[in-house]
Structures are given as C-alpha cells and as structure tokens.
Amino acid sequence: MASYQLELQSPPSDERSFELWLQHAAGRIIFEDVRDYAKGKMDPNLSSEAKAAAEKAINDAVYGLMMVIDGVAGSLRNGQQAVEISAVVSLLNRSSGEVAAQLDLREGDGMCMGYHGWIEGDFGEDPIVVDDRNAGSACDA
C-alpha cells in the first residue's frame, strides 16, 4: 500500500520521542513506497529461490539507499568540491503547508540503524499511522 493511502497518527509531544517518530515515519515511507513497491512488482510465478533472491536484492538496494541518506556512501569529490545528497523529513501543517518541524536524516540516529527494525516491521514505540500494528509491510503478507 502506498504511504499516501495511510492515515498519519499524531506525533508524540516529548522532544526525543518526536525526533525518533519523524525518523521512523521516514523509514515507513521508504518501506511502503520503495521496498514494498518493488516487492509488489515481482512476478508471482517466480520460484521460491528466485523470489528469495529478488527480495534479497530489493532489501540490499534499500539498505544502500539508507547508507546514502546517512552519508556513509554517496558522494562525488575532487580536490575542491563535493556533491552529496541530503534527505530531510518534514512534518507539515496540511491546511497552511507550513513546516511544523524538520530533521535532516543525516543528523538523526541513522537510517541504517532503523532499517534493521523496519525490515521486521518495527517502526518504533509511537505509531506512525492509524491502526498501525507494526505487523510488517503490506507486501510481507
């Protein structure tokens, strides 16, 4: 299921919990809209071995994305310049479009750290979406 089809839960008010919630929300979006999208595109007639290989490749690609977001990989450099990618997660006020809070994910706890829980369907203590049972992603069923 695409992330836009899910209803966002209200964030926690505690500052540390809120920061973690934002990071888990970013992970949830990536897992719904990147990982689950790719898993949903797999041929349903694949053998179990081919399906396992495809799922491993998808998971490895998502982990590679997490390394780029964390700044572990993903830069081009020469003697004077560098090009890097920055990923920011923002909480927006839907009525005004105003940014209520924002976090550069490189400054967070680490998307690679979150990945290991997310792969198991654990998106933190505070629910990201309404009726989120942290029971895994849509394509895991």
PDB file of C-alpha atoms in Angstrom:
ATOM      1  CA  MET A   1       0.000   0.000   0.000  1.00  0.00           C
ATOM      2  CA  ALA A   2       1.419   3.411  -0.879  1.00  0.00           C
ATOM      3  CA  SER A   3       2.130   5.729   2.019  1.00  0.00           C
ATOM      4  CA  TYR A   4      -0.411   8.298   0.817  1.00  0.00           C
ATOM      5  CA  GLN A   5      -3.118   5.679   1.437  1.00  0.00           C
ATOM      6  CA  LEU A   6      -2.255   5.503   5.141  1.00  0.00           C
ATOM      7  CA  GLU A   7      -3.587   7.939   7.750  1.00  0.00           C
ATOM      8  CA  LEU A   8      -0.857   9.650   9.750  1.00  0.00           C
ATOM      9  CA  GLN A   9      -1.038   9.282  13.518  1.00  0.00           C
ATOM     10  CA  SER A  10      -0.461  12.365  15.681  1.00  0.00           C
ATOM     11  CA  PRO A  11       3.168  12.608  16.780  1.00  0.00           C
ATOM     12  CA  PRO A  12       4.261  12.290  20.398  1.00  0.00           C
ATOM     13  CA  SER A  13       4.872  15.535  22.302  1.00  0.00           C
ATOM     14  CA  ASP A  14       8.103  14.512  24.050  1.00  0.00           C
ATOM     15  CA  GLU A  15      11.048  16.001  22.097  1.00  0.00           C
ATOM     16  CA  ARG A  16      13.147  12.809  21.902  1.00  0.00           C
ATOM     17  CA  SER A  17      10.136  10.620  21.098  1.00  0.00           C
ATOM     18  CA  PHE A  18       9.109  13.117  18.412  1.00  0.00           C
ATOM     19  CA  GLU A  19      12.570  13.034  16.809  1.00  0.00           C
ATOM     20  CA  LEU A  20      12.512   9.228  16.722  1.00  0.00           C
ATOM     21  CA  TRP A  21       8.936   9.284  15.407  1.00  0.00           C
ATOM     22  CA  LEU A  22       9.985  11.513  12.488  1.00  0.00           C
ATOM     23  CA  GLN A  23      12.817   9.131  11.623  1.00  0.00           C
ATOM     24  CA  HIS A  24      10.527   6.108  11.833  1.00  0.00           C
ATOM     25  CA  ALA A  25       7.996   7.950   9.661  1.00  0.00           C
ATOM     26  CA  ALA A  26      10.685   8.490   7.018  1.00  0.00           C
ATOM     27  CA  GLY A  27      11.533   4.795   7.201  1.00  0.00           C
ATOM     28  CA  ARG A  28       7.873   3.844   6.907  1.00  0.00           C
ATOM     29  CA  ILE A  29       7.501   5.961   3.764  1.00  0.00           C
ATOM     30  CA  ILE A  30      10.616   4.428   2.196  1.00  0.00           C
ATOM     31  CA  PHE A  31       9.488   0.915   3.058  1.00  0.00           C
ATOM     32  CA  GLU A  32       5.960   1.470   1.721  1.00  0.00           C
ATOM     33  CA  ASP A  33       6.881   3.414  -1.418  1.00  0.00           C
ATOM     34  CA  VAL A  34      10.240   1.885  -2.365  1.00  0.00           C
ATOM     35  CA  ARG A  35      10.631  -1.580  -0.832  1.00  0.00           C
ATOM     36  CA  ASP A  36       7.015  -2.694  -0.971  1.00  0.00           C
ATOM     37  CA  TYR A  37       6.553  -1.167  -4.420  1.00  0.00           C
ATOM     38  CA  ALA A  38       9.463  -3.251  -5.731  1.00  0.00           C
ATOM     39  CA  LYS A  39       8.243  -6.388  -3.957  1.00  0.00           C
ATOM     40  CA  GLY A  40       4.802  -5.851  -5.450  1.00  0.00           C
ATOM     41  CA  LYS A  41       6.318  -5.784  -8.950  1.00  0.00           C
ATOM     42  CA  MET A  42       7.800  -9.276  -8.608  1.00  0.00           C
ATOM     43  CA  ASP A  43       6.366 -11.916 -10.905  1.00  0.00           C
ATOM     44  CA  PRO A  44       4.035 -14.031  -8.733  1.00  0.00           C
ATOM     45  CA  ASN A  45       5.120 -17.101 -10.706  1.00  0.00           C
ATOM     46  CA  LEU A  46       8.753 -16.900  -9.556  1.00  0.00           C
ATOM     47  CA  SER A  47      10.189 -19.993  -7.957  1.00  0.00           C
ATOM     48  CA  SER A  48      10.793 -19.738  -4.212  1.00  0.00           C
ATOM     49  CA  GLU A  49      14.547 -19.493  -4.881  1.00  0.00           C
ATOM     50  CA  ALA A  50      14.096 -16.686  -7.416  1.00  0.00           C
ATOM     51  CA  LYS A  51      11.675 -14.885  -5.109  1.00  0.00           C
ATOM     52  CA  ALA A  52      14.164 -15.094  -2.228  1.00  0.00           C
ATOM     53  CA  ALA A  53      16.940 -13.753  -4.472  1.00  0.00           C
ATOM     54  CA  ALA A  54      14.728 -10.895  -5.676  1.00  0.00           C
ATOM     55  CA  GLU A  55      13.719  -9.995  -2.101  1.00  0.00           C
ATOM     56  CA  LYS A  56      17.380 -10.000  -1.038  1.00  0.00           C
ATOM     57  CA  ALA A  57      18.257  -7.706  -3.940  1.00  0.00           C
ATOM     58  CA  ILE A  58      15.414  -5.335  -3.011  1.00  0.00           C
ATOM     59  CA  ASN A  59      16.470  -5.290   0.642  1.00  0.00           C
ATOM     60  CA  ASP A  60      20.110  -4.699  -0.326  1.00  0.00           C
ATOM     61  CA  ALA A  61      19.116  -1.807  -2.597  1.00  0.00           C
ATOM     62  CA  VAL A  62      17.031  -0.209   0.168  1.00  0.00           C
ATOM     63  CA  TYR A  63      19.944  -0.614   2.591  1.00  0.00           C
ATOM     64  CA  GLY A  64      22.197   1.070   0.006  1.00  0.00           C
ATOM     65  CA  LEU A  65      19.744   3.973  -0.064  1.00  0.00           C
ATOM     66  CA  MET A  66      19.936   4.140   3.746  1.00  0.00           C
ATOM     67  CA  MET A  67      23.750   4.358   3.529  1.00  0.00           C
ATOM     68  CA  VAL A  68      23.461   7.279   1.093  1.00  0.00           C
ATOM     69  CA  ILE A  69      20.967   9.047   3.390  1.00  0.00           C
ATOM     70  CA  ASP A  70      23.311   8.529   6.368  1.00  0.00           C
ATOM     71  CA  GLY A  71      26.287   9.889   4.407  1.00  0.00           C
ATOM     72  CA  VAL A  72      28.218   6.608   4.663  1.00  0.00           C
ATOM     73  CA  ALA A  73      28.191   6.369   0.865  1.00  0.00           C
ATOM     74  CA  GLY A  74      27.013   8.519  -1.993  1.00  0.00           C
ATOM     75  CA  SER A  75      29.366  11.383  -2.672  1.00  0.00           C
ATOM     76  CA  LEU A  76      31.368  12.575  -5.640  1.00  0.00           C
ATOM     77  CA  ARG A  77      34.557  14.522  -4.866  1.00  0.00           C
ATOM     78  CA  ASN A  78      37.512  16.204  -6.425  1.00  0.00           C
ATOM     79  CA  GLY A  79      40.255  18.349  -4.884  1.00  0.00           C
ATOM     80  CA  GLN A  80      38.000  21.399  -4.408  1.00  0.00           C
ATOM     81  CA  GLN A  81      34.382  20.226  -4.474  1.00  0.00           C
ATOM     82  CA  ALA A  82      31.982  17.527  -3.411  1.00  0.00           C
ATOM     83  CA  VAL A  83      28.443  16.561  -4.325  1.00  0.00           C
ATOM     84  CA  GLU A  84      26.351  14.861  -1.643  1.00  0.00           C
ATOM     85  CA  ILE A  85      22.673  14.049  -1.224  1.00  0.00           C
ATOM     86  CA  SER A  86      20.719  15.358   1.730  1.00  0.00           C
ATOM     87  CA  ALA A  87      17.413  13.892   2.883  1.00  0.00           C
ATOM     88  CA  VAL A  88      15.115  15.858   5.145  1.00  0.00           C
ATOM     89  CA  VAL A  89      11.947  14.619   6.820  1.00  0.00           C
ATOM     90  CA  SER A  90       9.346  17.311   7.492  1.00  0.00           C
ATOM     91  CA  LEU A  91       6.123  17.458   9.447  1.00  0.00           C
ATOM     92  CA  LEU A  92       3.776  19.803   7.598  1.00  0.00           C
ATOM     93  CA  ASN A  93       0.611  21.589   8.598  1.00  0.00           C
ATOM     94  CA  ARG A  94      -1.798  20.367   5.908  1.00  0.00           C
ATOM     95  CA  SER A  95      -4.046  23.435   5.988  1.00  0.00           C
ATOM     96  CA  SER A  96      -1.270  26.016   5.611  1.00  0.00           C
ATOM     97  CA  GLY A  97       1.527  23.940   4.082  1.00  0.00           C
ATOM     98  CA  GLU A  98       3.800  25.390   6.740  1.00  0.00           C
ATOM     99  CA  VAL A  99       6.684  23.259   8.022  1.00  0.00           C
ATOM    100  CA  ALA A 100       5.990  22.494  11.682  1.00  0.00           C
ATOM    101  CA  ALA A 101       9.213  20.517  12.218  1.00  0.00           C
ATOM    102  CA  GLN A 102      12.083  19.292  10.122  1.00  0.00           C
ATOM    103  CA  LEU A 103      15.035  16.953  10.599  1.00  0.00           C
ATOM    104  CA  ASP A 104      17.990  16.275   8.312  1.00  0.00           C
ATOM    105  CA  LEU A 105      18.128  12.483   8.456  1.00  0.00           C
ATOM    106  CA  ARG A 106      21.928  12.594   8.441  1.00  0.00           C
ATOM    107  CA  GLU A 107      21.653  14.280  11.844  1.00  0.00           C
ATOM    108  CA  GLY A 108      19.352  11.579  13.218  1.00  0.00           C
ATOM    109  CA  ASP A 109      20.099   8.234  14.835  1.00  0.00           C
ATOM    110  CA  GLY A 110      20.903   6.651  11.486  1.00  0.00           C
ATOM    111  CA  MET A 111      18.661   5.221   8.824  1.00  0.00           C
ATOM    112  CA  CYS A 112      20.895   2.133   8.663  1.00  0.00           C
ATOM    113  CA  MET A 113      20.190   1.538  12.365  1.00  0.00           C
ATOM    114  CA  GLY A 114      16.438   1.939  11.826  1.00  0.00           C
ATOM    115  CA  TYR A 115      16.498  -0.349   8.797  1.00  0.00           C
ATOM    116  CA  HIS A 116      17.116  -3.463  10.864  1.00  0.00           C
ATOM    117  CA  GLY A 117      13.934  -2.934  12.882  1.00  0.00           C
ATOM    118  CA  TRP A 118      11.940  -1.759   9.876  1.00  0.00           C
ATOM    119  CA  ILE A 119      12.795  -4.921   7.955  1.00  0.00           C
ATOM    120  CA  GLU A 120      10.978  -6.751  10.786  1.00  0.00           C
ATOM    121  CA  GLY A 121       8.028  -4.325  10.680  1.00  0.00           C
ATOM    122  CA  ASP A 122       9.083  -2.399  13.826  1.00  0.00           C
ATOM    123  CA  PHE A 123       8.544   1.321  13.274  1.00  0.00           C
ATOM    124  CA  GLY A 124       9.041   2.386  16.883  1.00  0.00           C
ATOM    125  CA  GLU A 125       7.061   2.680  20.090  1.00  0.00           C
ATOM    126  CA  ASP A 126       4.842   5.520  18.903  1.00  0.00           C
ATOM    127  CA  PRO A 127       2.575   4.529  15.985  1.00  0.00           C
ATOM    128  CA  ILE A 128       3.246   6.288  12.695  1.00  0.00           C
ATOM    129  CA  VAL A 129      -0.128   5.596  11.116  1.00  0.00           C
ATOM    130  CA  VAL A 130      -3.624   4.960  12.438  1.00  0.00           C
ATOM    131  CA  ASP A 131      -4.254   1.258  13.078  1.00  0.00           C
ATOM    132  CA  ASP A 132      -0.550   0.555  12.643  1.00  0.00           C
ATOM    133  CA  ARG A 133       0.092  -2.739  14.352  1.00  0.00           C
ATOM    134  CA  ASN A 134       3.769  -2.766  13.315  1.00  0.00           C
ATOM    135  CA  ALA A 135       2.962  -6.119  11.749  1.00  0.00           C
ATOM    136  CA  GLY A 136       5.199  -5.643   8.729  1.00  0.00           C
ATOM    137  CA  SER A 137       4.723  -4.029   5.411  1.00  0.00           C
ATOM    138  CA  ALA A 138       1.860  -4.570   3.014  1.00  0.00           C
ATOM    139  CA  CYS A 139       3.838  -6.848   0.710  1.00  0.00           C
ATOM    140  CA  ASP A 140       5.018  -9.071   3.589  1.00  0.00           C
ATOM    141  CA  ALA A 141       1.555 -10.603   3.958  1.00  0.00           C
TER     142      ALA A 141
END
